[in-house]
Coordinates of C-alpha atoms and ligand atoms in Angstrom, one line a residue:
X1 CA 0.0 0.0 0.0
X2 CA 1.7 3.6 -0.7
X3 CA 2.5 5.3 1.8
X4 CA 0.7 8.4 0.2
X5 CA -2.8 6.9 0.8
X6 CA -2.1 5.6 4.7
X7 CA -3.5 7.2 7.8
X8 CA -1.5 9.7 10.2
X9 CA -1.8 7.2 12.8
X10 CA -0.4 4.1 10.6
X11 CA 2.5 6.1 9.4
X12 CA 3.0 7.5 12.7
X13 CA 4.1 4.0 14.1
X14 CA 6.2 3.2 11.4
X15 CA 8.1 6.5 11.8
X16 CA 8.8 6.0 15.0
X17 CA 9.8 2.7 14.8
X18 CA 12.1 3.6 12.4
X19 CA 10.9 1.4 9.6
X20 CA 10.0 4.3 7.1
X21 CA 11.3 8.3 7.1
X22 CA 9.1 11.3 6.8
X23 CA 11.5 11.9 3.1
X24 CA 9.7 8.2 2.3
X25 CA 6.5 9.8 2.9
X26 CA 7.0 13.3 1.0
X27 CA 8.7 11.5 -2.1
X28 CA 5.5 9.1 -2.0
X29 CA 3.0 11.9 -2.2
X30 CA 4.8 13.6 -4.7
X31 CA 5.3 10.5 -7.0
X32 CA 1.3 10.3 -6.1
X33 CA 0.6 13.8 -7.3
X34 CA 2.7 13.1 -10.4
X35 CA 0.4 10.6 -11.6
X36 CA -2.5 11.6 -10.6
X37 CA -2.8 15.2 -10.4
X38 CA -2.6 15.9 -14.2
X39 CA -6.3 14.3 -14.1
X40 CA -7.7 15.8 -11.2
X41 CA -6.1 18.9 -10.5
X42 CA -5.9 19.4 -7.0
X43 CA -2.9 20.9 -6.5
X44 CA -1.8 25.0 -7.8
X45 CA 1.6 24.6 -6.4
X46 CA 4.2 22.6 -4.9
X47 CA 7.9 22.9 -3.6
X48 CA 9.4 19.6 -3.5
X49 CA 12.7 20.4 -2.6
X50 CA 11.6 22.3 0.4
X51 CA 9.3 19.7 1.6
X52 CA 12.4 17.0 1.5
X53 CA 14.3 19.4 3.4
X54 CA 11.9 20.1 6.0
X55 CA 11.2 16.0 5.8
X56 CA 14.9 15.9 6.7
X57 CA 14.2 18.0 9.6
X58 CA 11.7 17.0 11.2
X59 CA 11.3 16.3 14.8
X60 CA 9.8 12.8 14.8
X61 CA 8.7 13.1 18.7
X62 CA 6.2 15.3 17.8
X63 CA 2.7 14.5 17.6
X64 CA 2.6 15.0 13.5
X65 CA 6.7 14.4 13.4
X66 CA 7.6 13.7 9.9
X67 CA 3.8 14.1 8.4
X68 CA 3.1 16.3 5.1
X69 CA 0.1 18.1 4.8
X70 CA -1.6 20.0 1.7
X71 CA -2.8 23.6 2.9
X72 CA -5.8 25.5 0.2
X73 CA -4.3 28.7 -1.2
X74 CA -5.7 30.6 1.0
X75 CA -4.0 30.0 4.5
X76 CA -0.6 32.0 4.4
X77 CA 2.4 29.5 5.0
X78 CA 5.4 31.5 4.9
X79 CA 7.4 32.2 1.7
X80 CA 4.8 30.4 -0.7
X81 CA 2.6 31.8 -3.0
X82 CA -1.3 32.2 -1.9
X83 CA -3.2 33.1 -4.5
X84 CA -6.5 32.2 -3.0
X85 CA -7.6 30.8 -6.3
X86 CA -7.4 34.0 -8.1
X87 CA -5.8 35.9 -10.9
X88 CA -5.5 39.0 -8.9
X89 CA -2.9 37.4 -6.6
X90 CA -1.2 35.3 -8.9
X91 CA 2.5 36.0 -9.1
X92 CA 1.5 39.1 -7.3
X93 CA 2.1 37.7 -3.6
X94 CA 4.7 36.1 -1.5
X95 CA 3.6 34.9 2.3
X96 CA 5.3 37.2 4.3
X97 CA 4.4 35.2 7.4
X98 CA 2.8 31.6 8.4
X99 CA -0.7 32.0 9.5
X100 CA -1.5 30.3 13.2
X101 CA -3.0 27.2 12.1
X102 CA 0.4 26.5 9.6
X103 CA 2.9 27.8 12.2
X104 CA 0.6 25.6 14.9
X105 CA 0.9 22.7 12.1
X106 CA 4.9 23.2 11.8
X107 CA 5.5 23.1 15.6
X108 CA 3.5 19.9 16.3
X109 CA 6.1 18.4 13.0
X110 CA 4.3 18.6 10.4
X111 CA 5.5 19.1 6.6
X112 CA 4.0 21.5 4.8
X113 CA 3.3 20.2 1.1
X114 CA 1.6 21.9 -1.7
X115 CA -1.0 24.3 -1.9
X116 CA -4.4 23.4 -3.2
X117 CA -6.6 24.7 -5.4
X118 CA -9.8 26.7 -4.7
X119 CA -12.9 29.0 -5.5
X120 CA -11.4 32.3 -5.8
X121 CA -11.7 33.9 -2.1
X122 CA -13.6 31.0 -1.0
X123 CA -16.9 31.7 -2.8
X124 CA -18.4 28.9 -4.0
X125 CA -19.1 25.2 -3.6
X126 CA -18.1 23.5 -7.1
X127 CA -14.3 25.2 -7.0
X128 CA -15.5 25.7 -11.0
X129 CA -14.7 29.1 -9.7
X130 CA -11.2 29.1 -9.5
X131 CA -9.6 31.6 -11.7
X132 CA -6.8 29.3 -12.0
X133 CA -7.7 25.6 -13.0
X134 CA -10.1 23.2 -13.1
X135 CA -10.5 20.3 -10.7
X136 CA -12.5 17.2 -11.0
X137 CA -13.9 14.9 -8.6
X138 CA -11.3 12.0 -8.1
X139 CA -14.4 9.1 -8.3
X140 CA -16.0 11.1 -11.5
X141 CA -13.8 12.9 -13.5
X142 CA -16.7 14.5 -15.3
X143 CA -18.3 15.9 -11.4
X144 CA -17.3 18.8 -9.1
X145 CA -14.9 18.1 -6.2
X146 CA -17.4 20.5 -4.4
X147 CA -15.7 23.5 -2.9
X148 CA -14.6 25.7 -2.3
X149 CA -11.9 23.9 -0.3
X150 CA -12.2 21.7 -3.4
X151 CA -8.3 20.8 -4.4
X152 CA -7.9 19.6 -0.2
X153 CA -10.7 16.9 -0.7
X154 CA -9.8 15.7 -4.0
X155 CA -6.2 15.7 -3.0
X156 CA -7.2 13.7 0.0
X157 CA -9.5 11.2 -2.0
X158 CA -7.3 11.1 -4.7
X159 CA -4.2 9.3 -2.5
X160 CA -2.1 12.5 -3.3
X161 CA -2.3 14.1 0.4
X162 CA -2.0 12.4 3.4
X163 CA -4.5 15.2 4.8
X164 CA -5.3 19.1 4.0
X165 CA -5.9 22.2 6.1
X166 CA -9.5 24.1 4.0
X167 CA -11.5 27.2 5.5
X168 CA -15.4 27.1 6.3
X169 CA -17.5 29.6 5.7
X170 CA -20.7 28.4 4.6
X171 CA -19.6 24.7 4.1
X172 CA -16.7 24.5 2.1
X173 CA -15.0 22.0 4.4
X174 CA -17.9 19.6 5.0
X175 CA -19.6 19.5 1.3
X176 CA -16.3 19.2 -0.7
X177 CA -15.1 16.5 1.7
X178 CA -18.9 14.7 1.5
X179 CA -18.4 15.3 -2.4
X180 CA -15.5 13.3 -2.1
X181 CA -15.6 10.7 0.2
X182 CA -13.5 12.1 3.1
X183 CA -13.8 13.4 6.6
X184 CA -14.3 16.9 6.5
X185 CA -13.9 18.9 10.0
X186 CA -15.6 22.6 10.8
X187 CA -14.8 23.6 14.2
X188 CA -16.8 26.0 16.4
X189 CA -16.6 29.6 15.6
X190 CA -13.1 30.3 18.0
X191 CA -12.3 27.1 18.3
X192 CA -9.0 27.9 15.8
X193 CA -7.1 31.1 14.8
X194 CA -8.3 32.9 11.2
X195 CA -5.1 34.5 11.5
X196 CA -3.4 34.7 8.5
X197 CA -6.7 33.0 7.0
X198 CA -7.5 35.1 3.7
X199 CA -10.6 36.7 5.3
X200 CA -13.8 36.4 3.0
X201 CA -16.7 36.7 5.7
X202 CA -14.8 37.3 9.1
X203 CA -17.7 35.9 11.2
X204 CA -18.2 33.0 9.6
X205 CA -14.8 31.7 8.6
X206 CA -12.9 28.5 10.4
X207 CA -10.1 26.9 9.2
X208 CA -10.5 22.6 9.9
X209 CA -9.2 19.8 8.9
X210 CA -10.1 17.7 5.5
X211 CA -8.8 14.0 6.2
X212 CA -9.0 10.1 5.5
X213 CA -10.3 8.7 9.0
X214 CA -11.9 10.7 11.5
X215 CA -9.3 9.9 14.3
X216 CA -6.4 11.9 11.5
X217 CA -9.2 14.6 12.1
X218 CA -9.0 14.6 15.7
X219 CA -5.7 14.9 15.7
X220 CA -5.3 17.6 13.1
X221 CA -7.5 20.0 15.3
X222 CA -5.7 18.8 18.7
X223 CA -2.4 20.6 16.8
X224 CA -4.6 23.8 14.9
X225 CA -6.8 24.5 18.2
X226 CA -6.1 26.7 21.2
X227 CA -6.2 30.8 21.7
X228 CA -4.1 33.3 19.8
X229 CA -3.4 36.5 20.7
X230 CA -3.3 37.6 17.7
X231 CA -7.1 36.5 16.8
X232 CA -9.3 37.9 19.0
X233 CA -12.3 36.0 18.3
X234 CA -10.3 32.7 19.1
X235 CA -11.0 31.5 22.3
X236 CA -8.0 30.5 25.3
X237 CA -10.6 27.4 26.1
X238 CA -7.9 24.3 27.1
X239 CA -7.7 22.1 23.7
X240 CA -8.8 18.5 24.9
X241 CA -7.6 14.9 23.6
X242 CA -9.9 14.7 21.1
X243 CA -8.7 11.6 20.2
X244 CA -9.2 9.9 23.9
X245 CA -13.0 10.2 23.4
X246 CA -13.2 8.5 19.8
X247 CA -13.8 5.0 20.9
X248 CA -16.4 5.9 24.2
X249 CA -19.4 4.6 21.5
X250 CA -22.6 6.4 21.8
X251 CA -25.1 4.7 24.2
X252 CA -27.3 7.3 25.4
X253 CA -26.0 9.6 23.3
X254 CA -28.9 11.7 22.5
X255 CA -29.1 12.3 18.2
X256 CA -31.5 15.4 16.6
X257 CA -33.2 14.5 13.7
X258 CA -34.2 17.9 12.1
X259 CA -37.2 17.2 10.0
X260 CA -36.2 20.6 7.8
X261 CA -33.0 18.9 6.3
X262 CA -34.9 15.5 5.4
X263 CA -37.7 18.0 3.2
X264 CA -38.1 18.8 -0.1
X265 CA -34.8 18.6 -2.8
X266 CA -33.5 15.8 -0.5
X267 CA -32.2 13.1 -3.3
X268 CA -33.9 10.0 -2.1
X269 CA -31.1 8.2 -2.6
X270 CA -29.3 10.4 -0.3
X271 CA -31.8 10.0 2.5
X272 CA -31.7 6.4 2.2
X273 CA -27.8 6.4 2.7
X274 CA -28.2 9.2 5.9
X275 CA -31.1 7.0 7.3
X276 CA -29.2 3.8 7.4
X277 CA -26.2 6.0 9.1
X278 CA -28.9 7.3 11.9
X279 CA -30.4 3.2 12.2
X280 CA -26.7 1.8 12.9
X281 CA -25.8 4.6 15.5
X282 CA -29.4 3.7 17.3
X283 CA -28.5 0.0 16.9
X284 CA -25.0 1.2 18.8
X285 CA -27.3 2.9 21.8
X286 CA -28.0 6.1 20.6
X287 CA -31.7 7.6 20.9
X288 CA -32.6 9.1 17.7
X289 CA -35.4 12.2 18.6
X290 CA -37.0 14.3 16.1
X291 CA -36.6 17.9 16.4
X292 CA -37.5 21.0 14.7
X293 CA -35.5 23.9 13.3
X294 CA -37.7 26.1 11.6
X295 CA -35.9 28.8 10.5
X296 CA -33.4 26.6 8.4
X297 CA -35.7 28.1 5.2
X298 CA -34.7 31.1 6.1
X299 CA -30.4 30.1 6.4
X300 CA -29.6 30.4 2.3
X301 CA -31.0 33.9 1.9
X302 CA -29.8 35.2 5.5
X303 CA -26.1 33.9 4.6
X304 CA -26.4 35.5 1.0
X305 CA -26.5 38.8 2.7
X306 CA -24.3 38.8 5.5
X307 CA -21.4 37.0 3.6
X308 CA -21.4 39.3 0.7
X309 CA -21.6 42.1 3.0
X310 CA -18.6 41.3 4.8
X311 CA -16.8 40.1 1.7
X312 CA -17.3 43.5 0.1
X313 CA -15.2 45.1 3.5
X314 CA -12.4 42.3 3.3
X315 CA -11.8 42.5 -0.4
X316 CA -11.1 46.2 -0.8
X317 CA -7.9 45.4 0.4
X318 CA -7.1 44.0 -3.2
X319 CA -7.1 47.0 -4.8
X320 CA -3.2 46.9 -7.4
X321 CA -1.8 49.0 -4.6
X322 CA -2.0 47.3 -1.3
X323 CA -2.5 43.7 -2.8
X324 CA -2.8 41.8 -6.0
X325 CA -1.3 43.4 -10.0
X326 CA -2.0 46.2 -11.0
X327 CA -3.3 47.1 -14.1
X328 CA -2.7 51.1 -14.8
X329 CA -3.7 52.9 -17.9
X330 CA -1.9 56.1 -16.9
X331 CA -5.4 57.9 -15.8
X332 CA -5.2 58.5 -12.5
X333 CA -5.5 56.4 -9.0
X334 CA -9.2 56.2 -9.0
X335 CA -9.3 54.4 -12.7
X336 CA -6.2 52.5 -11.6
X337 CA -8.0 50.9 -8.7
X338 CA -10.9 50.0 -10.7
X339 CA -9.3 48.6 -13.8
X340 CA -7.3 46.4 -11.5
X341 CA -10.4 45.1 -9.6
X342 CA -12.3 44.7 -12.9
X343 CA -9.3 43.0 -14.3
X344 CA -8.4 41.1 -11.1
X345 CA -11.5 39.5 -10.0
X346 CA -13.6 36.6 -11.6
X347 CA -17.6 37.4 -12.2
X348 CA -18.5 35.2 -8.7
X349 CA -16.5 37.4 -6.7
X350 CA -18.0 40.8 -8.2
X351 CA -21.2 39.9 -7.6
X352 CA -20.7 39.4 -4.2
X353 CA -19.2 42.4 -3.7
X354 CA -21.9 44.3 -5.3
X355 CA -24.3 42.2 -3.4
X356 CA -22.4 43.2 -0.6
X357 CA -22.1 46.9 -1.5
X358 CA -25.6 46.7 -1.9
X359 CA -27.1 45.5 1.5
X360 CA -24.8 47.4 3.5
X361 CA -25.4 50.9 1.3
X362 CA -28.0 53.6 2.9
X363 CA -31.4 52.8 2.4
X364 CA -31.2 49.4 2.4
X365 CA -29.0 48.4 5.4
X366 CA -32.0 48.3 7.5
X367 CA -33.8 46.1 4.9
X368 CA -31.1 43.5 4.4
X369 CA -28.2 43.7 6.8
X370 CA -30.0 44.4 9.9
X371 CA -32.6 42.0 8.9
X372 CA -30.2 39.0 8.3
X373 CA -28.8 39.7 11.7
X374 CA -31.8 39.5 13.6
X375 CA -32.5 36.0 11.7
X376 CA -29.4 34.9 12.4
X377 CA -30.2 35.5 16.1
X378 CA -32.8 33.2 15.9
X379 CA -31.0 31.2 13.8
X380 CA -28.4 30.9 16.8
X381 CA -31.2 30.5 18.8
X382 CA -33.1 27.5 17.6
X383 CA -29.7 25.5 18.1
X384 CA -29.0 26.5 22.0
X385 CA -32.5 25.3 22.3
X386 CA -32.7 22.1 20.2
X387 CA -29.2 21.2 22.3
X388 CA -30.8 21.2 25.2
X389 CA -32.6 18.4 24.1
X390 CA -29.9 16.2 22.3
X391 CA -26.3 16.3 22.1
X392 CA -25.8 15.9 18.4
X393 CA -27.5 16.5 15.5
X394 CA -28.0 14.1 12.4
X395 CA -28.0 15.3 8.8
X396 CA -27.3 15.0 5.4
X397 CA -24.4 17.4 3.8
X398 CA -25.8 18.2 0.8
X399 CA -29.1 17.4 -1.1
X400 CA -27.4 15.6 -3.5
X401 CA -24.1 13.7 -4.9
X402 CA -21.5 15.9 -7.0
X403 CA -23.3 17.3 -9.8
X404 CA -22.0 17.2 -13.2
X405 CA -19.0 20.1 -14.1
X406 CA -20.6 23.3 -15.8
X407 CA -24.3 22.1 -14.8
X408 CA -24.9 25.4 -13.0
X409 CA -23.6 27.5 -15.6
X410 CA -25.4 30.6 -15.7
X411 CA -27.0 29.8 -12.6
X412 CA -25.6 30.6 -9.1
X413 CA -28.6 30.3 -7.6
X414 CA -28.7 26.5 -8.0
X415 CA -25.3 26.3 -6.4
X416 CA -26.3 28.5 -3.6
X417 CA -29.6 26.7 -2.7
X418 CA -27.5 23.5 -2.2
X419 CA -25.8 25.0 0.8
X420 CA -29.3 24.4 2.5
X421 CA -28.1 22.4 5.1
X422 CA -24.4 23.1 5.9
X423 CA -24.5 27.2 6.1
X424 CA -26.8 27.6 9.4
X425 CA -23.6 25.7 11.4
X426 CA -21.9 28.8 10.6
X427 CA -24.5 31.1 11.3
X428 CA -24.8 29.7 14.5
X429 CA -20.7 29.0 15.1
X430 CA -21.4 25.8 16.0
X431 CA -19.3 22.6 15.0
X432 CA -20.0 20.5 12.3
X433 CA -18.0 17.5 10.9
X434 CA -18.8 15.4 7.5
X435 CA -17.9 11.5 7.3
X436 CA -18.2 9.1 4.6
X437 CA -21.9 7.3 4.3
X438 CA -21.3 4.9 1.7
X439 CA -22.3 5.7 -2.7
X440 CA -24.9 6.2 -4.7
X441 CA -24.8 5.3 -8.2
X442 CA -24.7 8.0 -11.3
X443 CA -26.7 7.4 -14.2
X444 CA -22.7 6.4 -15.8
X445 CA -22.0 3.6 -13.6
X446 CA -19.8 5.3 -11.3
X447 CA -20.5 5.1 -7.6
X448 CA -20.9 9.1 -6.0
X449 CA -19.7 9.5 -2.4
X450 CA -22.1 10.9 -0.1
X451 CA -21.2 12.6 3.6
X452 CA -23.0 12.4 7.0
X453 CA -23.3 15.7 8.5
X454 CA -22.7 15.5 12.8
X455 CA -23.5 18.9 14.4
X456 CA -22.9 19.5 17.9
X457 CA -22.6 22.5 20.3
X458 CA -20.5 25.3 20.2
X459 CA -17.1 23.6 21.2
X460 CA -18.6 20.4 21.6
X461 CA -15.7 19.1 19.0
X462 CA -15.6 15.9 21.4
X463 CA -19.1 15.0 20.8
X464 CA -19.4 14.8 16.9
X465 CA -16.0 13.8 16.5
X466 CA -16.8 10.4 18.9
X467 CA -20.4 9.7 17.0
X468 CA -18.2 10.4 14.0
X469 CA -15.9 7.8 14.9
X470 CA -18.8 5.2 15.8
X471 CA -20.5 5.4 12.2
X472 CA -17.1 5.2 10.9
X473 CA -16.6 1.7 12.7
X474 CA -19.7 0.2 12.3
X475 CA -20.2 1.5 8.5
X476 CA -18.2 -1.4 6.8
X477 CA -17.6 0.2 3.7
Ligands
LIG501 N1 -20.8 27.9 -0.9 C1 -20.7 28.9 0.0 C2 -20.4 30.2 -0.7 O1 -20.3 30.2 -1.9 C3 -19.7 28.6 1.1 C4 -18.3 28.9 0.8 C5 -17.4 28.7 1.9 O2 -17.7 28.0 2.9 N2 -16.2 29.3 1.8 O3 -20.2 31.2 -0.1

């Protein structure tokens, strides 16, 4: 079996006991994106020779001694490019500095490996919207990857990362990593630094973990977690074992089932693969109780208007002068900024800044900003109350498997309204994890992975990440 396609934990114990090196490893995962990244296309960059030396280096004591991981383009690891998936930065910016979660990743031994590729600044969920490249989905080479931390899952599925850091803002962790067969972490709003995160929606964001078993996930956010003075939305909360609590099972574990995510659009074969997931975890002694979140109709159109809003602050950074090239036709600093934005950004991204411009512009702020805050409240507040009466909650990812590439061409909406069930987590900053639940089969013959969404409390990591681990060991797949 290549080493490129193992868990942390299995390579782990054959680092230490000296039977492989951490250069084995990188030089597998290299050889592995040589063959199969051409087809996919996960990767926008890689710097071999740096990964070998830092291989060389590494301090194999260390909880992820001697590991390489792929980081999306849009966490800053020092000296690499981060181009965030669009032309505006590309070959425009250098990583002056390591964001928290890479440094945090470096110190517990990790290698960093290869940068991965992405909708540009995060907005979408196909990564169609990179301005860069194309990537395809590793078990249909004809379907999305999902996105926008598209490049990590494929990478992951594909056997050409061991594991990847992606962001979260609306999903892009859980329903690339459901698109693709993976485990796909988001932790709680604080839970881990956005520092040095490419902010697109400040509130929303996380950085988590995109990874082959769930215990590799547990371990990835034991080593990102933990405050940051330089974040001041993270949290100093102590960072548990999150791996000591995998295997406790789930008997009287108490498991929501929303009846809003199991509605309308729902693919049937989708349901039937989520309601087998829910039957094996009662079989394991959890108690399955229906519950209600009624404003989840409301989550698309609420998150349409707040991310955008916030997007259209973060982005005029990138303006050819403080960020990104600039394109000057000699006429003066207000053209120059707007013929390097027009020239710079892709179509998605503008409209979400004008979308953003637009809600947050007098006259309507009232009717749309304000508005989509007050829903979010209640939004927030129809989780505090459904966990008081269970301690996870049970739902699909995404209506359906990866769609075909291009299929929402011409039609964002479509794209957006498939968010349904993975955006109010972030309203809310609660945690929310994705895990493999078995295939269903395309009309070509090939077999589409489809994810089990977990959702627990605010910084109730330990929870989902143990009924996580449960499914995992009793799904047989
Ligand atoms: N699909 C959502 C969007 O397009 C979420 C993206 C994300 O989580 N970064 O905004």
């Amino acid at each position: 079996m290549s080493l490129a396609t193992q868990s942390i934990s299995a390579l782990r114990q054959q680092l230490t006991a000296g039977d492989i090196t951490s250069r084995d490893i990188v030089e597998s995962v290299a050889q592995a994106i040589d063959s199969n990244d051409t087809e996919v296309g996960a990767y926008l960059s890689r710097d071999v020779e740096k990964a070998l030396a830092a291989a060389d280096a590494a301090d194999l004591s260390l909880p992820l001694g001697g590991i390489p991981i792929a980081i999306k383009d849009n966490i800053n690891v020092e000296g690499e490019p981060c181009t965030c998936g669009s032309k505006f930065l590309q070959g425009a910016y250098l990583s002056p500095y390591d964001a928290t979660a890479s440094r945090k990743l470096k110190e517990a031994g990790a290698v960093l490996f290869g940068r991965t590729n992405m909708d540009e600044f995060a907005m979408g969920s196909s990564t169609e919207n990179s301005a860069i490249q194309l990537t395809r989905n590793p078990h249909d080479l004809n379907r999305i990857p999902g996105g926008s931390s598209g490049g990590s899952a494929a990478a992951v599925a594909s056997g050409s990362a061991i594991a990847a850091l992606g962001s979260d803002t609306g999903g892009s962790v859980r329903q690339p990593a459901s698109h693709c067969g993976v485990v796909g972490l988001k932790p709680s709003y604080g839970r881990v630094s956005r520092y040095g995160l490419v902010a697109f929606a400040s509130s929303l964001d996380q950085i988590g973990p995109l990874t082959n078993s769930v215990e590799d996930a547990a371990l990835l956010l034991e080593a990102i977690a933990g405050g940051d003075p330089r974040d001041s939305t993270c949290l100093d909360d102590a960072v548990p074992s999150y791996r000591e609590s995998l295997d406790k099972g789930v008997k009287g574990t108490r498991i929501g089932i929303p009846a809003e995510y199991f509605g309308e659009g729902l693919a049937p074969a989708v349901r039937e693969r989520i309601e087998t997931a829910a039957k094996a975890l009662e079989a394991e002694g959890a108690e399955l109780v229906e519950i209600s979140l009624p404003s989840t109709k409301h989550a698309v159109s609420t998150y349409y208007v707040l991310a955008p809003a916030e997007a259209s602050s973060n982005l005029s950074r990138f303006d050819g002068v403080r960020y990104g090239n600039r394109v000057d036709k000699g006429t003066g600093i207000v053209d120059m900024y707007g013929t390097s934005r027009s020239a710079g950004f892709g179509s998605e991204v503008k409209r979400r800044i004008i979308l953003g411009t637009y809600v947050l512009s007098s006259g309507y702020y009232d009717a749309y900003y304000t508005r989509a805050q007050k829903v979010r409240t209640i939004v927030q507040q129809e989780f505090q109350a459904a966990f008081q009466k269970v301690d996870a909650i049970l739902s699909p990812v995404s209506p359906g498997p990866a769609r075909k590439l291009g299929d929402a061409k011409g039609d964002p909406l479509s794209d957006y309204l498939a968010d349904i069930y993975t955006i109010s987590a972030n309203l809310a900053g609660i945690c929310g994890i994705s895990v493999p639940a078995g295939t269903v089969p395309s009309d070509e013959g090939t077999n589409l992975p489809v994810g089990l969404q977990l959702l627990g409390p605010h910084m109730a990591e330990e929870t989902i990440l143990r009924v996580a681990k449960t499914w995992e060991s009793v799904r047989g797949e």
